Structure formats: C-alpha cells, structure tokens
PDB file of C-alpha atoms in Angstrom:
ATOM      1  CA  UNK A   1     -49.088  51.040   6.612  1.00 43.00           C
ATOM      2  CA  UNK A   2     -50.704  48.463   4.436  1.00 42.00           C
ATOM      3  CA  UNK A   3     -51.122  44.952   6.735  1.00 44.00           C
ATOM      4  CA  UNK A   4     -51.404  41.187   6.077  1.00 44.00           C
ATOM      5  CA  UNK A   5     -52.139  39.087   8.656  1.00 43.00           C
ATOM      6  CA  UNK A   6     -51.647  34.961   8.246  1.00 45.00           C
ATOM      7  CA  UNK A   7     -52.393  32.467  10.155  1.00 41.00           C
ATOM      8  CA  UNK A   8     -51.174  29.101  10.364  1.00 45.00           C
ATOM      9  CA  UNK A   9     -53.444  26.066  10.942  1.00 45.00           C
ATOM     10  CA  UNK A  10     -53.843  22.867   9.815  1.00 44.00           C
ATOM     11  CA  UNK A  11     -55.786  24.685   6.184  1.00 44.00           C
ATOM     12  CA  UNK A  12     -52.761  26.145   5.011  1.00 47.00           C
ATOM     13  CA  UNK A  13     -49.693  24.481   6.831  1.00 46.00           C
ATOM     14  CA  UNK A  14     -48.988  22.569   3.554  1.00 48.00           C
ATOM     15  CA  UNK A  15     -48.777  26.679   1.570  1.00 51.00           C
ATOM     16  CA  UNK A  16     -46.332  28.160   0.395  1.00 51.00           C
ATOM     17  CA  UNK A  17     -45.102  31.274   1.666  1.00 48.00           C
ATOM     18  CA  UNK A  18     -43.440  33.453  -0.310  1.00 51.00           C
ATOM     19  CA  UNK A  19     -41.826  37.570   0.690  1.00 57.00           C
ATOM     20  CA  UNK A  20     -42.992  40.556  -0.686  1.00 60.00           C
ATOM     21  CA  UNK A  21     -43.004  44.282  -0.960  1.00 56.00           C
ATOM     22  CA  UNK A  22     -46.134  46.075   0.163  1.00 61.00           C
ATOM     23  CA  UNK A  23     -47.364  49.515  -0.339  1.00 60.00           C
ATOM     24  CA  UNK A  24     -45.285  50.845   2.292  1.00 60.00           C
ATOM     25  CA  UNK A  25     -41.950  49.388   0.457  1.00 59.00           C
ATOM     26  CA  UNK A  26     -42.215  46.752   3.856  1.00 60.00           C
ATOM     27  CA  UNK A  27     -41.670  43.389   3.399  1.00 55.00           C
ATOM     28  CA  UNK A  28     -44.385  41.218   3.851  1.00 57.00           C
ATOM     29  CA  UNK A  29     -44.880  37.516   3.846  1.00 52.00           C
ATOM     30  CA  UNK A  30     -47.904  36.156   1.393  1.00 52.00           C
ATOM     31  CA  UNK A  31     -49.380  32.638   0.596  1.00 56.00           C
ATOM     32  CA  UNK A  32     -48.712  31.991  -2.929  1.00 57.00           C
ATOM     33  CA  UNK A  33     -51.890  30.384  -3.971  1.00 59.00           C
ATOM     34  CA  UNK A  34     -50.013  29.320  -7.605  1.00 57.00           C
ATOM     35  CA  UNK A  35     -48.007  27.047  -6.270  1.00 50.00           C
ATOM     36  CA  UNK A  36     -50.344  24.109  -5.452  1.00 50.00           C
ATOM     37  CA  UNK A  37     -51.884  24.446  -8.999  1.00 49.00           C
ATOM     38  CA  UNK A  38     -48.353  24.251 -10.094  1.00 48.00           C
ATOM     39  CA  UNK A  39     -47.240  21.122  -8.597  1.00 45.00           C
ATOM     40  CA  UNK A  40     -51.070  20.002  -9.684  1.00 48.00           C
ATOM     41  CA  UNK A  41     -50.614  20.850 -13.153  1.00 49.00           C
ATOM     42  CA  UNK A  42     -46.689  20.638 -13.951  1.00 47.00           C
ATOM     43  CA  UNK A  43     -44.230  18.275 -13.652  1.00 47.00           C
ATOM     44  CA  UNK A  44     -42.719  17.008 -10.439  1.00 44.00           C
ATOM     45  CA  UNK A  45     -39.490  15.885  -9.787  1.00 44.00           C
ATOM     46  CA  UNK A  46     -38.041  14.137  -6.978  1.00 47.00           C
ATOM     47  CA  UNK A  47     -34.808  15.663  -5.646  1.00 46.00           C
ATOM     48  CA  UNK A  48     -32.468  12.517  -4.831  1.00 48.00           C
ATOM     49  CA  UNK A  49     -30.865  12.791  -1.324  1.00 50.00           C
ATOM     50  CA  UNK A  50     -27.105  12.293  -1.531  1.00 47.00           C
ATOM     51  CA  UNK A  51     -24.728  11.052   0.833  1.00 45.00           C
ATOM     52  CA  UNK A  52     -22.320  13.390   0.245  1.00 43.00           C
ATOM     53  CA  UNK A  53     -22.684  16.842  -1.103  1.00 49.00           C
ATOM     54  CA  UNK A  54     -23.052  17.186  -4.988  1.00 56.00           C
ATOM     55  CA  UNK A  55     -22.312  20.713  -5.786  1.00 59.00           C
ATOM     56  CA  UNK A  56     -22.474  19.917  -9.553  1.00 60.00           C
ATOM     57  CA  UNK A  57     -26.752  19.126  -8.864  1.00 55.00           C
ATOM     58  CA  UNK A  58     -26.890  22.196  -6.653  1.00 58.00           C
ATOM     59  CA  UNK A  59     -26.412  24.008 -10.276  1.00 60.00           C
ATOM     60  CA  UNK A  60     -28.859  21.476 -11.916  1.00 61.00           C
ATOM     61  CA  UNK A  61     -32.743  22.246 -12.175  1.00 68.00           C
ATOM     62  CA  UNK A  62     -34.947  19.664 -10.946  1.00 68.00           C
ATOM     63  CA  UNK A  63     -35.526  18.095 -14.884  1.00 70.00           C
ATOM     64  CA  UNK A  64     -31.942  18.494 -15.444  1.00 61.00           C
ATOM     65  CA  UNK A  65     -31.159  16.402 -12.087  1.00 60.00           C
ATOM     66  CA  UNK A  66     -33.925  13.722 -12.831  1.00 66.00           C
ATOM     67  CA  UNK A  67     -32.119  13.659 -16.706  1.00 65.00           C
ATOM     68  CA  UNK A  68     -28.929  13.200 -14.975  1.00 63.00           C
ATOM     69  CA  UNK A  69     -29.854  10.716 -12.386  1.00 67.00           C
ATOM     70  CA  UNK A  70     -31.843   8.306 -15.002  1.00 67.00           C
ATOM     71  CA  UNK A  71     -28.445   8.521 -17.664  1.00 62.00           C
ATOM     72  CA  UNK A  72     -26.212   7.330 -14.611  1.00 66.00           C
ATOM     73  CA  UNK A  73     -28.882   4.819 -13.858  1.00 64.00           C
ATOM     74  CA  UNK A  74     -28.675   3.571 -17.324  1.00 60.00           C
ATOM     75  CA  UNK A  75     -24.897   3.578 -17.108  1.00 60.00           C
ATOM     76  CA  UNK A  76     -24.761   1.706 -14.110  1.00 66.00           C
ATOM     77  CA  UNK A  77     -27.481  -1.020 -15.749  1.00 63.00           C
ATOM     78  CA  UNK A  78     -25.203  -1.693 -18.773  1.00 63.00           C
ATOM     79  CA  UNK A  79     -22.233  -2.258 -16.584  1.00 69.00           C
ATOM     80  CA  UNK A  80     -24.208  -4.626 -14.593  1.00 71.00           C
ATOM     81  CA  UNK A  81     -25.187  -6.475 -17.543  1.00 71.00           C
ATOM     82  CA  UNK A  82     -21.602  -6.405 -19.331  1.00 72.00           C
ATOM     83  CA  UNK A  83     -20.185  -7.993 -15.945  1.00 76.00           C
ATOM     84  CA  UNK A  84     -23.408 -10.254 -15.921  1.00 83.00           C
ATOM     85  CA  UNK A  85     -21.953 -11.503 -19.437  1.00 86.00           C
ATOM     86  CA  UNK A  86     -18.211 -11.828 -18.912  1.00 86.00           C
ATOM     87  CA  UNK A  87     -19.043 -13.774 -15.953  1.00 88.00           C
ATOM     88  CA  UNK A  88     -20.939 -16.191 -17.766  1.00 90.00           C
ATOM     89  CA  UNK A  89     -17.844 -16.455 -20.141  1.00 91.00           C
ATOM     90  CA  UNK A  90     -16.024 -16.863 -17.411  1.00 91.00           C
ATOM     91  CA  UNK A  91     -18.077 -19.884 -15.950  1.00 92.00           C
ATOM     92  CA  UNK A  92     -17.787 -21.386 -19.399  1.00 93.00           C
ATOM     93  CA  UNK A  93     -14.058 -20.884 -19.834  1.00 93.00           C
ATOM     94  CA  UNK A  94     -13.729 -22.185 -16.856  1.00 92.00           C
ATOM     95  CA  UNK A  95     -15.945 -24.956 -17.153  1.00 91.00           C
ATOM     96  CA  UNK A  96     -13.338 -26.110 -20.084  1.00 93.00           C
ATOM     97  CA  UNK A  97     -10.316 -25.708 -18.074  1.00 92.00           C
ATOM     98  CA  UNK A  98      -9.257 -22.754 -20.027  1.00 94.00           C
ATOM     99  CA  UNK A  99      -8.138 -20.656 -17.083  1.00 94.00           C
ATOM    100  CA  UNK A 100      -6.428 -18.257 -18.524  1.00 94.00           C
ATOM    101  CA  UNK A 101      -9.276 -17.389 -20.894  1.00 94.00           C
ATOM    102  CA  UNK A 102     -11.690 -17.452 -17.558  1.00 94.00           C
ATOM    103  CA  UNK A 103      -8.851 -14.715 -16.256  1.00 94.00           C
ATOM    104  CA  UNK A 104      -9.545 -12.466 -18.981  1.00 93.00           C
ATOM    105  CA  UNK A 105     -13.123 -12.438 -18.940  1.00 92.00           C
ATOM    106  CA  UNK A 106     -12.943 -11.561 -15.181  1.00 93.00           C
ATOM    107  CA  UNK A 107     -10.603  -9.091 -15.554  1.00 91.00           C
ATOM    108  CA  UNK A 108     -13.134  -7.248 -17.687  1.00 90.00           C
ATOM    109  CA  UNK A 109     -16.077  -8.121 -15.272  1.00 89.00           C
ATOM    110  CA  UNK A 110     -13.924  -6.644 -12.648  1.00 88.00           C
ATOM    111  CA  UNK A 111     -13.601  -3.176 -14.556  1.00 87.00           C
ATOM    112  CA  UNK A 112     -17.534  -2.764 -14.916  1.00 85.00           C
ATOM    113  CA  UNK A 113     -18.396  -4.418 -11.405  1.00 82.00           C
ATOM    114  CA  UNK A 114     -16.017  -4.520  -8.714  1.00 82.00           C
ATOM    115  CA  UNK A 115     -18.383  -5.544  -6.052  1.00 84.00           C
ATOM    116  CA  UNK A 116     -19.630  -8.828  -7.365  1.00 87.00           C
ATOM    117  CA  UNK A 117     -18.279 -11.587  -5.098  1.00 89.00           C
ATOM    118  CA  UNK A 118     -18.795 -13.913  -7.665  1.00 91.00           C
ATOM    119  CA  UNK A 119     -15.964 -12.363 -10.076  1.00 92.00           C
ATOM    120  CA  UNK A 120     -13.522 -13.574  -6.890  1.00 93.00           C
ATOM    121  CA  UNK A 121     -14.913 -16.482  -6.714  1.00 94.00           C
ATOM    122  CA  UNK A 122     -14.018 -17.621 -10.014  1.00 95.00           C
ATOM    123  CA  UNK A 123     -10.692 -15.803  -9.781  1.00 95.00           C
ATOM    124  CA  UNK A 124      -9.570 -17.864  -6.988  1.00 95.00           C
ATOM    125  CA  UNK A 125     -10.787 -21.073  -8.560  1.00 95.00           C
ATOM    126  CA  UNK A 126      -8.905 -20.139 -12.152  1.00 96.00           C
ATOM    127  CA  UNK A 127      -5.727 -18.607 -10.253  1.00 96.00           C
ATOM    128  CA  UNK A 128      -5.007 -22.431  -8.869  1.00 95.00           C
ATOM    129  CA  UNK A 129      -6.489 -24.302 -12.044  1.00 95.00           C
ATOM    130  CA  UNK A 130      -9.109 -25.414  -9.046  1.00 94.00           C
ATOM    131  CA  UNK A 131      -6.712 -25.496  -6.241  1.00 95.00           C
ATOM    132  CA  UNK A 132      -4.287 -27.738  -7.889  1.00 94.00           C
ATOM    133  CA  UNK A 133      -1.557 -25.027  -8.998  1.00 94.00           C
ATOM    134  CA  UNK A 134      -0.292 -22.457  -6.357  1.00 95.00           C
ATOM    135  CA  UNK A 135       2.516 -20.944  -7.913  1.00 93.00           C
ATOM    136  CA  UNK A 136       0.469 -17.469  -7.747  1.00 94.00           C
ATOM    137  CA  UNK A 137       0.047 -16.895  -4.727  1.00 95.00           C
ATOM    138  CA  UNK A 138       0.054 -13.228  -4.221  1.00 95.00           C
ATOM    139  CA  UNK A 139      -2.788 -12.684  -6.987  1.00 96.00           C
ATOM    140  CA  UNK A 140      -4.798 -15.347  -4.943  1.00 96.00           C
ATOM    141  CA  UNK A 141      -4.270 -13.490  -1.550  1.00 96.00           C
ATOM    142  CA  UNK A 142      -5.715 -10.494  -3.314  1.00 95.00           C
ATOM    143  CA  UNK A 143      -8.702 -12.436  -4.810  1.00 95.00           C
ATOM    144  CA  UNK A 144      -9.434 -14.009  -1.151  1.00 95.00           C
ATOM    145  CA  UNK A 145      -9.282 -10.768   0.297  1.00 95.00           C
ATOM    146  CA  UNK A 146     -12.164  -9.464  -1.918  1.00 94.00           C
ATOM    147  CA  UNK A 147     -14.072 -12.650  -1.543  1.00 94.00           C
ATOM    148  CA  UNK A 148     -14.469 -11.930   1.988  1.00 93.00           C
ATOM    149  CA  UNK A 149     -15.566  -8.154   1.696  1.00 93.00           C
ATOM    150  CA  UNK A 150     -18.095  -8.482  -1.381  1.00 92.00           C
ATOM    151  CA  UNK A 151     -18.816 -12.824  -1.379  1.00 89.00           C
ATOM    152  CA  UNK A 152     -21.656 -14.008   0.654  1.00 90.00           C
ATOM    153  CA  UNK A 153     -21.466 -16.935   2.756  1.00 91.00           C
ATOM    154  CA  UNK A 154     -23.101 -19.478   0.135  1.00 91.00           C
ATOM    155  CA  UNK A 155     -20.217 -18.351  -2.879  1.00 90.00           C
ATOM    156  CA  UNK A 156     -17.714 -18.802  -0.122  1.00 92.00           C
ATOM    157  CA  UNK A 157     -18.946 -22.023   1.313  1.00 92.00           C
ATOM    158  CA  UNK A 158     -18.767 -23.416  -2.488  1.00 92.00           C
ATOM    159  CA  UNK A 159     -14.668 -23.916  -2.027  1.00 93.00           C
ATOM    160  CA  UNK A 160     -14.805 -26.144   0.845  1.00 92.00           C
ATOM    161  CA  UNK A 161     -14.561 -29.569  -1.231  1.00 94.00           C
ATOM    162  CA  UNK A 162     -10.890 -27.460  -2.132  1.00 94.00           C
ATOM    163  CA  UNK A 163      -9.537 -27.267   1.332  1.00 94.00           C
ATOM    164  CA  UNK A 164      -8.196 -30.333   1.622  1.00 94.00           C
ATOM    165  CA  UNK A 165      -6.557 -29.832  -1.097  1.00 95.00           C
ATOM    166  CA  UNK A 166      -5.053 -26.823  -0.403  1.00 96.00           C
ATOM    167  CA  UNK A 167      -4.135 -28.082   3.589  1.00 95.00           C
ATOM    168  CA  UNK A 168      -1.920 -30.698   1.536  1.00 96.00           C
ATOM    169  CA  UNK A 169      -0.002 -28.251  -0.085  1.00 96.00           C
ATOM    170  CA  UNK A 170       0.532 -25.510   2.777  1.00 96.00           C
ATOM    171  CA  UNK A 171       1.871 -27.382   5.629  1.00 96.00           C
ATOM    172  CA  UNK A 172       4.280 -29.302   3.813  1.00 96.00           C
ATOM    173  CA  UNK A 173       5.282 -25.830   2.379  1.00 96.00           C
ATOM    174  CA  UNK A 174       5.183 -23.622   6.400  1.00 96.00           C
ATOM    175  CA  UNK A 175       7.189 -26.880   7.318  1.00 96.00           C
ATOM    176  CA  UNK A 176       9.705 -26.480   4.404  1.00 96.00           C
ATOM    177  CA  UNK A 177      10.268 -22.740   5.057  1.00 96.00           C
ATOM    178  CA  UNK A 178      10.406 -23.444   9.228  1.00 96.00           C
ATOM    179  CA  UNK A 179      13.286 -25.575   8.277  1.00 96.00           C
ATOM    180  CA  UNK A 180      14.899 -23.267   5.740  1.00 96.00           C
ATOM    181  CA  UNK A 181      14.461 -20.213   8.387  1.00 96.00           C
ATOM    182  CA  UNK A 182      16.833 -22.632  10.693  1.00 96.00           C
ATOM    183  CA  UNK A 183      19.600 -23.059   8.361  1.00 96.00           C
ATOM    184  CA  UNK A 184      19.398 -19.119   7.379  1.00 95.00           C
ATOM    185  CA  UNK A 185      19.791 -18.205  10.987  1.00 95.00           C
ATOM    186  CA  UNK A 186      22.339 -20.932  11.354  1.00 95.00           C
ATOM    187  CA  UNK A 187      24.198 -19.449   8.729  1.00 94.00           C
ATOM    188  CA  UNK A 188      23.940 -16.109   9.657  1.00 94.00           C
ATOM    189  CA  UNK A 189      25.219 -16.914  13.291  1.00 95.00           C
ATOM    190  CA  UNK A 190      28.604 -18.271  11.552  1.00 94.00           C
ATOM    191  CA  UNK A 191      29.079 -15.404   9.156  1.00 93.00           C
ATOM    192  CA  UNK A 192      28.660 -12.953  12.237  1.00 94.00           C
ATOM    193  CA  UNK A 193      31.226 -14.558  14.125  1.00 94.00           C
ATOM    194  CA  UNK A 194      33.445 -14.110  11.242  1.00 93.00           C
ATOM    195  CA  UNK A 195      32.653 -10.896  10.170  1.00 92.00           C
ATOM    196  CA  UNK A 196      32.909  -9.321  13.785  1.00 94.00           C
ATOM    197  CA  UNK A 197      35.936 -10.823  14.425  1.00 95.00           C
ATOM    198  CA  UNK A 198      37.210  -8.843  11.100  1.00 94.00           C
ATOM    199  CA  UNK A 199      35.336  -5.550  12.194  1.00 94.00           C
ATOM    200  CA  UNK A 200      37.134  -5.728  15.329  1.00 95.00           C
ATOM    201  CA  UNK A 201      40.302  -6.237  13.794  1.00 95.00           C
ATOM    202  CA  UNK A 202      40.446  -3.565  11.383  1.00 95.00           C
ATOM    203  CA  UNK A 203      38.346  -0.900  14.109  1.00 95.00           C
ATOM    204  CA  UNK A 204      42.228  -1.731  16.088  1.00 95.00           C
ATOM    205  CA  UNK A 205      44.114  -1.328  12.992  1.00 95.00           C
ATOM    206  CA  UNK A 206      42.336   2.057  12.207  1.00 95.00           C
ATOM    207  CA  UNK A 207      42.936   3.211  15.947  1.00 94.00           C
ATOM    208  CA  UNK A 208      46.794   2.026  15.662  1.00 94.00           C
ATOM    209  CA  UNK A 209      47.358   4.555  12.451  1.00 94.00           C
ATOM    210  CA  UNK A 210      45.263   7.078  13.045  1.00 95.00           C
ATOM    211  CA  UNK A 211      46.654   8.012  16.674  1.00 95.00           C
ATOM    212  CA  UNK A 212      50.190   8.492  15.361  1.00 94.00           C
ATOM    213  CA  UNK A 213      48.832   9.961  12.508  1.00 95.00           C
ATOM    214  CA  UNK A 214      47.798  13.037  14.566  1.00 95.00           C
ATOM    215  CA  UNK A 215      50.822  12.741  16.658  1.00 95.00           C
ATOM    216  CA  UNK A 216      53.098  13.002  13.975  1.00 94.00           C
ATOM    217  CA  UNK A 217      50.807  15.685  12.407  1.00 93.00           C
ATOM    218  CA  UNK A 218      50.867  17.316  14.999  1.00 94.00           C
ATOM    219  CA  UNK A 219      54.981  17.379  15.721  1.00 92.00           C
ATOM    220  CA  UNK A 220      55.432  18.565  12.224  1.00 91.00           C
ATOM    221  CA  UNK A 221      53.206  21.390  12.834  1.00 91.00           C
ATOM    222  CA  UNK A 222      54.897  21.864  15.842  1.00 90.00           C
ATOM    223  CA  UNK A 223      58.435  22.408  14.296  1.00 86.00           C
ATOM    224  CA  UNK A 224      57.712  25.030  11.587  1.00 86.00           C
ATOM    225  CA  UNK A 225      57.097  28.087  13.484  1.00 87.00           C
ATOM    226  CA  UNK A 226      61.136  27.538  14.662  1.00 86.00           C
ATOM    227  CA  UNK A 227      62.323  26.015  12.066  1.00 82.00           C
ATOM    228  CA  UNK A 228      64.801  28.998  12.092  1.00 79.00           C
ATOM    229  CA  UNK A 229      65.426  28.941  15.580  1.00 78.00           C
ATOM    230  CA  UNK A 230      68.421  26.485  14.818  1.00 76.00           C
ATOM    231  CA  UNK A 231      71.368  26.963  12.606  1.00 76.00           C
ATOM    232  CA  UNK A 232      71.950  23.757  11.937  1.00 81.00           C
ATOM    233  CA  UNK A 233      68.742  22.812  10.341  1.00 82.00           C
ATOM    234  CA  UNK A 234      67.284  20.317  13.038  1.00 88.00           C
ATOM    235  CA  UNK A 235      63.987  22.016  13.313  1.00 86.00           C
ATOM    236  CA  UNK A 236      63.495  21.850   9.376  1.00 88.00           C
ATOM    237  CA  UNK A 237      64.930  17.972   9.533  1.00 89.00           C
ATOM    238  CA  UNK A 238      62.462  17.346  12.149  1.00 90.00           C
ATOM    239  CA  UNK A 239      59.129  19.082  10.471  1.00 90.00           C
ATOM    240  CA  UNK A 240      60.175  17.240   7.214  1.00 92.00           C
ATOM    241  CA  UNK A 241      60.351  13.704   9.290  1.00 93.00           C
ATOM    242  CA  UNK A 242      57.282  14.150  10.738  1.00 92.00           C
ATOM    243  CA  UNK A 243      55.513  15.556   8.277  1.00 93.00           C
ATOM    244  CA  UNK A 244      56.255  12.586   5.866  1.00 95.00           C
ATOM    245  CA  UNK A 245      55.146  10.017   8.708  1.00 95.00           C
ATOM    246  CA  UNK A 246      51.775  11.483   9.198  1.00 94.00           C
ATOM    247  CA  UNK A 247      51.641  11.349   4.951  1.00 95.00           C
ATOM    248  CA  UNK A 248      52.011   7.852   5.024  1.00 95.00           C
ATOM    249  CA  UNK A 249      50.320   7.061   7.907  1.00 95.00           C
ATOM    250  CA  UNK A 250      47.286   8.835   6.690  1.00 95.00           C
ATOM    251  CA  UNK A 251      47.238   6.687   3.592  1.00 96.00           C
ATOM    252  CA  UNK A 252      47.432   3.417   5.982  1.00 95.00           C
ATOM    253  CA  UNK A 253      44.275   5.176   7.833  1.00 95.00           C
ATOM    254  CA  UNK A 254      42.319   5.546   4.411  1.00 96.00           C
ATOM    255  CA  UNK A 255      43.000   1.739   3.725  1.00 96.00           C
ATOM    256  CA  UNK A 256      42.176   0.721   7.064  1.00 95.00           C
ATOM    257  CA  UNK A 257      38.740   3.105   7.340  1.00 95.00           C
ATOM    258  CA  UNK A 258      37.865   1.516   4.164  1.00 95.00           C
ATOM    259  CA  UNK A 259      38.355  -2.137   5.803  1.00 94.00           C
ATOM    260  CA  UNK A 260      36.437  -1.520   8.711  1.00 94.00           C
ATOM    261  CA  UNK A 261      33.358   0.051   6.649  1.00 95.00           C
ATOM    262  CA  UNK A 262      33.667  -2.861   4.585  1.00 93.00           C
ATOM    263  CA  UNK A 263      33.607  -5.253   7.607  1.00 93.00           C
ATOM    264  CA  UNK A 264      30.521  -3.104   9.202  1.00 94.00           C
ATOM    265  CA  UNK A 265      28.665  -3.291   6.221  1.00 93.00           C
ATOM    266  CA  UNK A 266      28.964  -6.714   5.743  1.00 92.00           C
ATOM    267  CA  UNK A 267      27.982  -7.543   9.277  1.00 92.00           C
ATOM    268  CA  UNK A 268      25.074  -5.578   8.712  1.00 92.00           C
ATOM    269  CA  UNK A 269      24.297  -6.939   5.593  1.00 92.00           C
ATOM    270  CA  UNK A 270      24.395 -10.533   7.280  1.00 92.00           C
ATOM    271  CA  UNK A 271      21.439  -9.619   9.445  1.00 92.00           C
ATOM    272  CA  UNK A 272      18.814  -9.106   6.315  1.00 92.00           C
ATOM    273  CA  UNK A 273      17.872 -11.849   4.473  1.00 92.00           C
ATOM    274  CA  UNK A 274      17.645 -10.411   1.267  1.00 91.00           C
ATOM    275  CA  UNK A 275      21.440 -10.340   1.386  1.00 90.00           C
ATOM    276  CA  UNK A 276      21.859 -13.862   0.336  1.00 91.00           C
ATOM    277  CA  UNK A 277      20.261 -16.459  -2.162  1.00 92.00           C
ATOM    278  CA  UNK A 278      19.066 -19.167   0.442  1.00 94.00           C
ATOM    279  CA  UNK A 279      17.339 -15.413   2.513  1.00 94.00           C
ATOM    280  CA  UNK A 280      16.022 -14.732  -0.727  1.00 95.00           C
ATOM    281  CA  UNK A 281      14.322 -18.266  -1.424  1.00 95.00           C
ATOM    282  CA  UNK A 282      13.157 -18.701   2.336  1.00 96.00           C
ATOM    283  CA  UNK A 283      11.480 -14.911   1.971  1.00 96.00           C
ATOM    284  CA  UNK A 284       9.530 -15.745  -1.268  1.00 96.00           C
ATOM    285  CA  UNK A 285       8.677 -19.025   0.519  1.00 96.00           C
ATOM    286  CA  UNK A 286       7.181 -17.370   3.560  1.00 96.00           C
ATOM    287  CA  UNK A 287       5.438 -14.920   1.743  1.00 96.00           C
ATOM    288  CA  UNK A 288       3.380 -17.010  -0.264  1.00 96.00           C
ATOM    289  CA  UNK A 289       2.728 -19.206   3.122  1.00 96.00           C
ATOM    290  CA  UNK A 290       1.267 -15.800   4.397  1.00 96.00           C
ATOM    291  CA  UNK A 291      -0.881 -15.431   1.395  1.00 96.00           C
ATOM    292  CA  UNK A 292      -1.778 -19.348   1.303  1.00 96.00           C
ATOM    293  CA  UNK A 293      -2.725 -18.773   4.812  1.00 96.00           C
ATOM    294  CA  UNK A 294      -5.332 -15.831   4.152  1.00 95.00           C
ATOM    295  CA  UNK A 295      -6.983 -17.566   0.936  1.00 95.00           C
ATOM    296  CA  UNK A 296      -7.078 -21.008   4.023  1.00 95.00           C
ATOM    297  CA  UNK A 297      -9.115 -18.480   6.497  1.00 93.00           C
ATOM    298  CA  UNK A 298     -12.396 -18.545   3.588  1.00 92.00           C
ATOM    299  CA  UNK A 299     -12.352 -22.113   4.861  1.00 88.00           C
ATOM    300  CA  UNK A 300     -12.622 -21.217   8.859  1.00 72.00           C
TER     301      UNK A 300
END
C-alpha cells in the first residue's frame, strides 16, 4: 500500500489540503501546491459575512457574489442620494411655508430612506405648520415615534424653542377633555338609572307571561290524551281554553323578551362611549391628548 505521510508545522499550516485516491484505491490526503499560485495569480474575492443566512449566495460563485454585492451597493447609494435630494426640497418647501409641498417630498425621502431621522424631523415640523396647527395629531404621534428610534439627540434638541408652544395648546386641551370625561360619566350615571329601572321592569313582565304560559301549555297538553274520557265534551272545552291562553300569552312573552333585550342592550350600550355624540367627541379628544403627549416626551 502506497503511503503519504504530512506533517503539519508552521511551513505548511497556511496549505491546502485536498483528498485523493492512491494506488491502492485508498483515500489519501495531499497538499495541493496549486492553490497558493492560484490565489497569487487569480482573482480574489472576499466572501461577505451575513447576518442571517443567504441561501440565494450559497448558489453564487465568489465573482458572481462580489457582482451582486457591489449592484446592491450601488442601489443602496442612489437611494441615499434620492432621499439626500428630497430632503433638501423638503428644507426648501419648508423654508417657504409650503407644508404640504415639504410633505410630499418627505414622503418620497421616506420610501428610499426610512432610517434618516432627519425626514421626521421635518415631518413633525410641517405636520403642525411649526407647531402652530395640531389638528393632525395621529400622523404627528407617528412622526415622533420615529424621531426617537432613528433622530439623534442634536435633530431632536432642534424643537425645543417649539415646546412652549405646544405646552400652550395641550393642557388647555387634557383640561378640556378631564372636564368633558365628567359630564360623560355624569350622563351615563343618569341614563343607567333609567335604563335599569326599565330592564327590571320588563325582566318582571317577561317572568309574569312566560310562567302561565307554560302552565297553561302545559294544562292543554294535559287534557288531550282524555279528551274522550267525558261525554259531555269538558275535556275538549278545557284543552281548547288552555290551549288558546298559552297562544296568546306566548305572543305577550315575544313582546316582552323583545323589551327586555332592548332595555339590556341599551344599558350596555350606555357603558361605551362610542354610543353617544358627546363619548364620541371626548374619545377623539383624548386620543389626540395621548398622541400630543408622546410628540411632548422629545422635549423631556
């Protein structure tokens, strides 16, 4: 049997070993003596290390990958630059007051870079015409939100001449909607009252027709197996009677089921405050407080 012995030390540590078949059909392990004047003489590529796995460069060769890698590269360049020039549009629009214009420009900046703070930034300050209009408040929660994950502490310490203004606004507002939360609940306490007074009184009225309901239900029943058992009719008479009663008793208990679900629902209804107009208002109010209150905590 044909042999090969190798050696490792620190001559040919850096080799490359490679398997093959020796005269004996064995496998044997060999230092491919190429492969440095490969890497001397060819091309070399260097394999990227991804965070997650990539199974589409596992197929890739090492030119293909490099080709690959440079195009996204490029990609990612002239999406940097396209942001870097609707944000200047932006500043300008802005500059002229023409906020909605400065809107549209960062709506585009925000397609091709998300994760530039400044894009926020100027959203925030064109959302409230520079913290003098806060009707959308919503859209500037969202813009606030970003601001804090992608801003940096100089872009965000640019608004603070603002907070004043915005302070000025909000607690006359969270005092407006304190007040408007005590009338709704004031409100709701005297439509409870009423509607569980009715609830109660049509839960008796539905008790009071649906227990002789089934009584006379179940006389009638009662009576026709002997309706026979009497010459003189009485059994028939009687089944007939009863029968009839529990017919129009049974359409008093669908009127009076029908009343009580109706009182139930309204007494649930009462509880949410979407059920009513002033519930409505004081929700929308307290919402935008909320949202008022995040854009405030840039300022803290």
């Amino acid at each position: 049997m044909a042999e090969e012995r190798l050696i490792d030390d620190d001559l040919n540590r850096d080799r490359k070993y490679k398997i093959r078949k020796n005269a004996d059909g064995e496998d044997e392990l060999f230092i491919d003596e190429t492969a440095e004047e490969d890497l001397a003489g060819g091309d070399v590529y260097e394999v990227p290390e991804f965070a997650v796995d990539d199974e589409e460069a596992a197929a890739l060769t090492p030119s293909e990958l490099a080709a690959r890698e440079a195009e996204r590269a490029r990609v990612r360049e002239e999406r940097r630059a396209s942001a870097a020039l609707r944000l200047e549009n932006a500043r300008k629009k802005l500059g002229a007051d023409d906020f909605g214009g400065a809107l549209a420009e960062l709506a585009e900046a925000e397609k091709t870079d998300a994760g530039e703070g400044e894009i926020y930034l100027l959203k925030l300050l064109a959302l409230t015409g520079r913290f003098t209009d806060f009707s959308r408040a919503d859209e500037c929660r969202e813009a606030a939100e970003k601001l804090m994950n992608f801003g940096s502490e100089s872009e965000i310490s640019t608004l603070a001449p603002y907070r004043e203004a915005l302070e000025k606004y909000l607690y006359p507002e969270e005092e407006r909607a304190a007040e408007m939360h005590k009338e709704v609940e004031e409100k709701k306490a005297v439509r409870r009252e009423l509607f569980a007074a009715d609830r109660k009184k049509w839960i008796i009225a539905f008790s009071l027709t649906f227990v002789p309901m089934v009584v006379c239900l179940v006389m009638s029943l009662s009576f026709i197996p002997i309706i026979f058992a009497r010459k003189d009719s009485l059994n028939l008479i009687l089944a007939i009677v009863f029968g009839a009663l529990a017919l129009i008793l049974f359409v008093a208990v669908l009127v009076c089921s029908h009343k009580m679900w109706d009182a139930m629902k309204k007494l649930s209804l009462n509880e949410k405050n979407s059920s009513t107009a002033l519930g409505r208002e004081y929700e929308e109010l307290k919402k935008n407080c909320e949202s008022l209150n995040v854009v405030l905590a840039l300022f803290k």
